[in-house]
Amino acid sequence: MPPPPTTSNGNAAAPPPATIPLSNALMTKLKPAKIFKGAVESTPPSTPVARPHQGPRHITAITFDDRGDQVLTAAEDETFRLYSCKTGKHLKTLYSKKYGVDLPRFTHRHTTVVHASTKEDDTIRYHSLHDNKYLQYFKGHSGRVVSLEVSPIDDGFMSGSVDKTVRLWDLRAPTCRGLLNLPASPIVAYDSSGLVFAVGVNHYSRILLYDQANYDKDPFLTITLEDPTLALVSYPPRPIYMTSLSFSSNAKYILVGCSGDAHYILDAFEGHLLAKLEGHVGLERRRIDAPQTIDPSKGNSGEEVSWTPDSKYVVSGSLNGKIIIWDVQNLPVRSGVVDLKAHPTRLQPLTTLDGHPGPSRCVRFNPRLAMIVSAGAELAFWLPDQSADNEEIAKELLRKK
């Protein structure tokens, strides 16, 4: 990873405000402005290695507050770490040694999060970062929670578990207010209005869209994710393993994150497969030298791909540590009956940034600032490098003199 740019006083450069529109020129100038080498504790020498090729501990998830002022990480060392996006400083470290921590999600208050557990039980916990105490426990799942999302409009949230259920919750009540039974482990996502949510079901390659107000009814749209180009690589084609879903800001598209070497963009209104995002190495394996399994699996995938706030770009991590950026402003338009044999547009990266020495496992774009946060065995803040622009301005001033 190249050295981070700094200001004249030696501090990390501040992120540009959200009023700066994102462009190809800006996205290709992103550089690491701050790198936190100690963002996750190393494995103690006395700790037995659970499996070969495990390598160092990783940050497993990151979440921004609504204002984009703070970012919180969860890691395999069973810690939360809170950072300021504007000053680039580490604010505090909190421990969850008893229950473990995964999938933290800020509520609409910048001092509270909900998170999944990795030990003891499969309870979802509502946690205050201000005084480091639990405010509520949400019991019900009988298997590990693998997907957790907060409603964009209210205090609702939902969770998907390996117990093959989706549960709908409200922060104000400890019992779930809705339950969906699925044929396999589900992943979940809200659209930007909070009125629609999607449930991805692996092994069946289906994405189900529900009306939030009528979740107990059948889904109003069932999308089949089938990529005919996979048959060009092997036959029978290797199945797709979905690990995340996210709607674009205008709710027209669904970004499907997968553990393999491709992510997908679907039309959210009719279910057409529009684009296949290529150029990264999937996070199905933990290390680049680990062998690939016969059947696809989640691996470390799930937090590595996301939209920019304007949905013009998609950013992703990679097993080789790179940060990949795709320009998705010119997606094809399809309508009518869905043709599962129609090939998607295959998009190559706009740019590939030199990233982490190990897997870039988590990549998120700040919701308010021109800033990427990425994480693996370390944490990095990426900002546009303005030094080239400043040099051009200086040259122009000298020419005018």
Coordinates of C-alpha atoms in Angstrom, one line a residue:
M1 CA 0.0 0.0 0.0
P2 CA 1.5 3.4 -1.0
P3 CA 2.3 5.9 1.8
P4 CA -0.6 8.1 2.8
P5 CA -0.6 11.8 1.8
T6 CA -0.6 14.3 4.6
T7 CA -1.2 18.0 5.1
S8 CA 1.6 20.6 5.8
N9 CA 1.3 20.0 9.6
G10 CA 1.7 16.2 9.2
N11 CA -1.9 15.2 9.9
A12 CA -3.9 13.0 7.5
A13 CA -5.7 15.1 4.9
A14 CA -9.4 15.8 5.7
P15 CA -12.0 14.2 3.4
P16 CA -13.6 16.5 0.9
P17 CA -17.3 17.4 1.6
A18 CA -20.2 15.5 0.1
T19 CA -20.9 18.5 -2.2
I20 CA -18.1 17.4 -4.4
P21 CA -19.7 15.3 -7.2
L22 CA -18.0 11.9 -7.8
S23 CA -16.4 11.5 -11.2
N24 CA -14.0 9.2 -13.0
A25 CA -11.2 11.6 -12.4
L26 CA -11.8 11.8 -8.6
M27 CA -12.3 8.0 -8.2
T28 CA -9.0 7.2 -9.9
K29 CA -7.2 9.6 -7.6
L30 CA -8.1 7.9 -4.4
K31 CA -5.1 7.3 -2.2
P32 CA -4.7 5.9 1.4
A33 CA -4.7 9.0 3.6
K34 CA -4.5 7.1 6.9
I35 CA -3.5 3.5 7.7
F36 CA -4.2 1.9 11.1
K37 CA -1.7 -1.0 11.5
G38 CA -3.0 -1.9 15.0
A39 CA -6.7 -1.9 14.1
V40 CA -7.0 -5.6 15.1
E41 CA -4.9 -7.4 17.8
S42 CA -2.6 -10.1 16.5
T43 CA -3.2 -13.7 17.5
P44 CA -1.4 -14.5 20.7
P45 CA 1.5 -16.9 20.2
S46 CA 0.0 -19.4 22.8
T47 CA -3.3 -19.6 20.8
P48 CA -3.7 -22.8 18.9
V49 CA -4.4 -22.3 15.2
A50 CA -7.9 -23.5 14.4
R51 CA -7.2 -24.4 10.8
P52 CA -4.3 -24.2 8.3
H53 CA -3.8 -21.1 6.2
Q54 CA -5.7 -19.0 8.7
G55 CA -3.2 -16.2 8.8
P56 CA -3.6 -13.0 10.9
R57 CA -6.9 -11.9 12.4
H58 CA -9.2 -9.7 10.3
I59 CA -11.6 -6.9 10.7
T60 CA -14.9 -8.6 9.7
A61 CA -17.3 -5.6 9.3
I62 CA -17.5 -1.8 9.2
T63 CA -20.4 0.6 9.6
F64 CA -20.8 4.4 9.2
D65 CA -23.2 6.5 11.2
D66 CA -25.9 8.4 9.3
R67 CA -23.8 11.6 9.1
G68 CA -20.6 9.9 7.9
D69 CA -18.7 11.4 10.9
Q70 CA -17.8 8.1 12.5
V71 CA -16.9 4.6 11.4
L72 CA -17.0 1.5 13.6
T73 CA -15.2 -1.8 13.0
A74 CA -15.8 -5.3 14.4
A75 CA -12.9 -7.7 14.4
E76 CA -11.9 -11.3 15.1
D77 CA -10.2 -10.1 18.3
E78 CA -13.7 -9.5 19.7
T79 CA -13.5 -5.7 19.7
F80 CA -15.3 -2.7 18.4
R81 CA -13.1 0.2 17.4
L82 CA -14.6 3.7 16.8
Y83 CA -12.9 6.2 14.5
S84 CA -13.5 9.8 13.4
C85 CA -13.8 10.1 9.6
K86 CA -13.0 13.8 9.7
T87 CA -9.9 13.8 11.9
G88 CA -8.7 10.3 11.1
K89 CA -8.3 9.5 14.8
H90 CA -9.1 6.4 16.7
L91 CA -11.6 7.4 19.3
K92 CA -12.1 4.3 21.5
T93 CA -11.9 0.5 21.7
L94 CA -14.7 -1.6 23.3
Y95 CA -14.5 -5.3 24.0
S96 CA -17.1 -8.0 23.6
K97 CA -15.1 -11.0 24.8
K98 CA -18.1 -12.8 26.3
Y99 CA -20.3 -12.8 23.2
G100 CA -18.1 -11.8 20.3
V101 CA -19.1 -9.3 17.7
D102 CA -20.0 -9.3 14.1
L103 CA -22.1 -7.3 11.6
P104 CA -22.3 -4.0 13.7
R105 CA -24.9 -1.6 12.3
F106 CA -25.4 2.0 13.5
T107 CA -28.9 2.8 14.4
H108 CA -30.1 6.4 13.6
R109 CA -28.3 7.5 16.7
H110 CA -24.6 7.9 16.4
T111 CA -24.0 6.4 19.9
T112 CA -25.8 3.1 19.5
V113 CA -25.4 0.0 17.3
V114 CA -27.0 -3.4 16.9
H115 CA -24.7 -6.4 16.3
A116 CA -24.7 -10.2 15.9
S117 CA -22.9 -12.5 18.4
T118 CA -20.3 -15.1 17.6
K119 CA -20.2 -16.9 21.0
E120 CA -22.5 -18.1 23.8
D121 CA -25.7 -17.8 21.7
D122 CA -27.2 -16.3 18.6
T123 CA -28.8 -13.2 20.2
I124 CA -28.7 -9.8 18.5
R125 CA -27.5 -7.1 20.9
Y126 CA -28.4 -3.4 21.1
H127 CA -25.3 -1.7 22.4
S128 CA -24.5 1.8 23.6
L129 CA -21.1 3.0 22.5
H130 CA -21.3 6.0 24.9
D131 CA -21.3 4.1 28.2
N132 CA -20.4 0.6 26.8
K133 CA -23.5 -1.3 28.0
Y134 CA -26.2 -3.3 26.4
L135 CA -29.6 -1.7 26.0
Q136 CA -31.6 -4.7 24.7
Y137 CA -31.3 -8.3 23.7
F138 CA -33.2 -9.7 20.7
K139 CA -33.5 -13.5 21.1
G140 CA -35.1 -15.9 18.6
H141 CA -32.5 -17.1 16.2
S142 CA -31.2 -20.7 16.7
G143 CA -28.3 -20.3 14.4
R144 CA -25.6 -17.7 13.6
V145 CA -26.9 -14.4 12.2
V146 CA -25.2 -13.9 8.8
S147 CA -27.1 -10.8 7.6
L148 CA -28.2 -7.8 9.6
E149 CA -29.6 -4.5 8.3
V150 CA -31.3 -1.4 9.8
S151 CA -34.2 0.3 8.2
P152 CA -33.3 3.6 6.5
I153 CA -36.4 5.3 7.8
D154 CA -37.2 4.1 11.4
D155 CA -36.2 1.9 14.3
G156 CA -36.9 -1.3 12.5
F157 CA -34.2 -3.8 11.5
M158 CA -34.1 -7.3 10.1
S159 CA -31.8 -10.3 10.4
G160 CA -31.1 -13.5 8.4
S161 CA -29.7 -16.6 10.0
V162 CA -28.3 -20.0 9.1
D163 CA -31.4 -21.3 10.9
K164 CA -33.2 -20.5 7.6
T165 CA -35.3 -17.6 8.9
V166 CA -35.6 -13.9 8.5
R167 CA -36.8 -12.0 11.5
L168 CA -38.1 -8.4 11.6
W169 CA -37.5 -6.4 14.7
D170 CA -38.1 -3.0 16.3
L171 CA -35.5 -1.5 18.7
R172 CA -38.2 -0.8 21.2
A173 CA -39.3 -4.4 21.7
P174 CA -37.3 -7.5 22.5
T175 CA -39.5 -9.9 20.5
C176 CA -39.6 -10.1 16.7
R177 CA -42.6 -8.6 15.0
G178 CA -42.3 -10.8 11.9
L179 CA -40.9 -14.1 10.8
L180 CA -40.2 -15.6 7.4
N181 CA -39.2 -19.3 7.0
L182 CA -37.0 -20.0 4.0
P183 CA -35.6 -23.1 2.4
A184 CA -32.0 -22.1 3.0
S185 CA -29.8 -19.5 4.8
P186 CA -31.0 -16.0 3.7
I187 CA -29.4 -12.6 3.3
V188 CA -31.4 -9.4 3.5
A189 CA -31.5 -5.7 2.3
Y190 CA -33.9 -2.7 2.5
D191 CA -34.4 -0.4 -0.4
S192 CA -33.8 3.3 0.2
S193 CA -37.5 4.0 0.9
G194 CA -37.6 1.4 3.6
L195 CA -40.9 0.2 2.1
V196 CA -39.5 -2.8 0.3
F197 CA -37.0 -5.4 1.4
A198 CA -35.2 -8.2 -0.5
V199 CA -34.3 -11.7 0.7
G200 CA -31.6 -13.7 -1.1
V201 CA -31.8 -17.5 -0.9
N202 CA -28.7 -19.5 -1.8
H203 CA -28.9 -23.0 -3.3
Y204 CA -32.1 -21.8 -5.1
S205 CA -30.5 -18.7 -6.6
R206 CA -33.6 -16.7 -5.8
I207 CA -34.1 -13.1 -4.6
L208 CA -37.5 -12.4 -3.1
L209 CA -38.9 -8.9 -2.9
Y210 CA -41.4 -8.1 -0.2
D211 CA -43.7 -5.2 0.6
Q212 CA -42.7 -4.2 4.1
A213 CA -46.3 -3.6 5.1
N214 CA -47.4 -7.0 3.8
Y215 CA -44.4 -9.2 4.6
D216 CA -46.7 -12.1 5.6
K217 CA -47.9 -12.2 2.0
D218 CA -46.1 -13.8 -0.9
P219 CA -43.2 -11.8 -2.4
F220 CA -44.4 -9.4 -5.1
L221 CA -41.4 -10.3 -7.3
T222 CA -39.2 -13.4 -7.4
I223 CA -35.9 -12.9 -9.3
T224 CA -33.8 -15.8 -10.5
L225 CA -30.0 -15.1 -10.5
E226 CA -28.6 -17.2 -13.4
D227 CA -25.4 -16.3 -15.2
P228 CA -25.2 -18.1 -18.6
T229 CA -21.5 -16.9 -19.1
L230 CA -20.5 -19.3 -16.3
A231 CA -21.1 -22.3 -18.6
L232 CA -18.3 -20.9 -20.8
V233 CA -15.9 -21.5 -18.0
S234 CA -17.0 -25.0 -16.8
Y235 CA -19.8 -27.4 -17.3
P236 CA -21.8 -27.8 -15.3
P237 CA -21.2 -24.2 -14.2
R238 CA -20.1 -23.5 -10.7
P239 CA -23.1 -22.2 -8.6
I240 CA -23.2 -18.6 -7.5
Y241 CA -23.0 -18.0 -3.8
M242 CA -24.7 -14.7 -2.8
T243 CA -23.3 -13.0 0.4
S244 CA -24.8 -9.5 0.3
L245 CA -27.6 -7.5 -1.3
S246 CA -27.9 -3.7 -1.6
F247 CA -30.3 -1.5 -3.5
S248 CA -29.1 1.5 -5.5
S249 CA -30.1 4.9 -4.0
N250 CA -32.8 5.3 -6.7
A251 CA -34.0 1.8 -5.9
K252 CA -33.8 0.8 -9.6
Y253 CA -31.0 -1.7 -9.2
I254 CA -29.9 -4.5 -6.8
L255 CA -26.2 -5.1 -6.3
V256 CA -25.6 -8.8 -5.5
G257 CA -22.3 -9.4 -3.7
C258 CA -20.9 -13.0 -4.2
S259 CA -18.1 -15.0 -2.8
G260 CA -16.8 -15.9 -6.3
D261 CA -14.9 -13.9 -8.8
A262 CA -17.9 -11.8 -10.0
H263 CA -20.6 -9.6 -8.5
Y264 CA -23.9 -8.8 -10.3
I265 CA -26.3 -5.9 -10.9
L266 CA -30.0 -6.7 -11.4
D267 CA -32.9 -4.6 -12.5
A268 CA -35.0 -4.3 -9.3
F269 CA -38.4 -3.8 -11.2
E270 CA -38.5 -6.9 -13.4
G271 CA -35.4 -8.9 -12.4
H272 CA -33.3 -8.7 -15.5
L273 CA -29.6 -9.5 -15.1
L274 CA -27.8 -6.4 -16.4
A275 CA -24.2 -6.5 -15.5
K276 CA -21.4 -8.8 -14.3
L277 CA -18.6 -7.0 -12.4
E278 CA -15.3 -8.7 -13.0
G279 CA -11.6 -8.0 -12.2
H280 CA -11.4 -9.0 -8.5
V281 CA -10.6 -12.2 -6.8
G282 CA -13.5 -13.6 -4.7
L283 CA -13.3 -13.9 -0.9
E284 CA -14.5 -17.5 -0.8
R285 CA -11.0 -18.4 0.5
R286 CA -9.2 -16.8 3.4
R287 CA -5.8 -16.6 1.7
I288 CA -4.7 -16.5 -1.9
D289 CA -2.7 -19.7 -1.4
A290 CA -5.6 -21.7 0.1
P291 CA -7.2 -24.3 -2.2
Q292 CA -10.7 -23.7 -3.6
T293 CA -13.4 -26.1 -2.3
I294 CA -15.5 -28.1 -4.7
D295 CA -18.8 -26.5 -3.5
P296 CA -19.0 -22.7 -3.3
S297 CA -19.2 -21.2 0.2
K298 CA -19.5 -17.9 2.0
G299 CA -15.9 -17.8 3.1
N300 CA -15.0 -14.3 4.2
S301 CA -17.3 -12.6 1.7
G302 CA -20.2 -10.3 2.7
E303 CA -18.8 -6.9 3.5
E304 CA -16.5 -6.3 0.6
V305 CA -18.7 -4.7 -2.1
S306 CA -21.0 -1.6 -2.0
W307 CA -22.4 1.3 -4.0
T308 CA -21.2 4.9 -3.8
P309 CA -23.9 7.1 -2.3
D310 CA -24.9 8.4 -5.8
S311 CA -24.9 4.8 -7.2
K312 CA -22.7 5.8 -10.0
Y313 CA -19.9 3.5 -8.9
V314 CA -19.4 0.2 -7.2
V315 CA -16.4 -0.4 -4.9
S316 CA -15.1 -3.8 -3.9
G317 CA -12.4 -5.6 -2.0
S318 CA -10.5 -8.6 -3.3
L319 CA -8.6 -11.6 -2.0
N320 CA -5.3 -10.2 -3.4
G321 CA -5.8 -7.0 -1.3
K322 CA -6.7 -4.7 -4.2
I323 CA -9.5 -2.1 -4.1
I324 CA -11.6 -2.4 -7.3
I325 CA -13.9 0.4 -8.7
W326 CA -16.4 0.0 -11.4
D327 CA -18.2 2.8 -13.3
V328 CA -21.9 1.7 -13.5
Q329 CA -23.4 4.8 -14.9
N330 CA -24.3 3.3 -18.3
L331 CA -26.0 0.1 -17.5
P332 CA -28.1 -1.6 -20.3
V333 CA -31.8 -1.1 -20.3
R334 CA -34.0 -4.3 -20.5
S335 CA -37.7 -4.8 -20.3
G336 CA -40.3 -7.4 -20.9
V337 CA -40.1 -11.1 -20.2
V338 CA -36.8 -12.0 -18.4
D339 CA -34.5 -14.1 -20.6
L340 CA -32.3 -16.2 -18.3
K341 CA -30.1 -17.0 -21.3
A342 CA -29.3 -13.4 -22.1
H343 CA -25.7 -12.6 -21.3
P344 CA -25.1 -9.7 -18.9
T345 CA -22.8 -6.8 -19.8
R346 CA -19.4 -7.7 -18.5
L347 CA -17.8 -4.7 -16.8
Q348 CA -14.1 -4.4 -16.2
P349 CA -12.8 -2.0 -13.5
L350 CA -12.5 1.7 -14.0
T351 CA -9.4 1.5 -11.8
T352 CA -7.7 -1.0 -9.5
L353 CA -6.0 0.5 -6.4
D354 CA -3.1 -1.1 -4.6
G355 CA -4.6 -2.0 -1.3
H356 CA -3.9 -4.3 1.6
P357 CA -1.0 -6.8 2.0
G358 CA -3.7 -9.4 2.7
P359 CA -7.4 -9.7 1.7
S360 CA -9.4 -6.4 1.5
R361 CA -12.3 -7.9 3.3
C362 CA -14.4 -4.9 4.0
V363 CA -14.9 -1.9 1.6
R364 CA -17.5 0.9 2.2
F365 CA -17.9 4.3 0.7
N366 CA -18.7 7.1 3.3
P367 CA -22.4 8.1 2.9
R368 CA -21.6 11.8 3.2
L369 CA -17.9 12.4 2.3
A370 CA -15.7 11.5 -0.7
M371 CA -14.0 8.7 1.2
I372 CA -13.6 5.0 1.1
V373 CA -12.8 2.9 4.2
S374 CA -11.3 -0.5 3.6
A375 CA -10.2 -3.2 6.1
G376 CA -8.6 -6.6 6.4
A377 CA -5.8 -7.2 8.8
E378 CA -5.5 -3.4 8.9
L379 CA -7.8 -0.4 8.4
A380 CA -7.3 2.3 5.7
F381 CA -9.0 5.6 4.9
W382 CA -8.9 6.5 1.2
L383 CA -9.2 10.1 0.0
P384 CA -8.8 11.8 -3.4
D385 CA -5.2 12.9 -3.9
Q386 CA -5.3 16.6 -4.6
S387 CA -1.6 17.1 -4.9
A388 CA -1.6 16.7 -8.7
D389 CA -4.3 19.3 -9.1
N390 CA -2.4 21.7 -6.8
E391 CA 0.7 21.3 -8.9
E392 CA -1.2 22.1 -12.1
I393 CA -2.6 25.2 -10.4
A394 CA 0.9 26.3 -9.3
K395 CA 2.3 25.8 -12.9
E396 CA -0.6 27.9 -14.3
L397 CA 0.1 30.7 -11.9
L398 CA 3.8 30.7 -12.8
R399 CA 2.9 30.9 -16.5
K400 CA 0.7 33.9 -15.9
K401 CA 3.5 35.7 -14.1

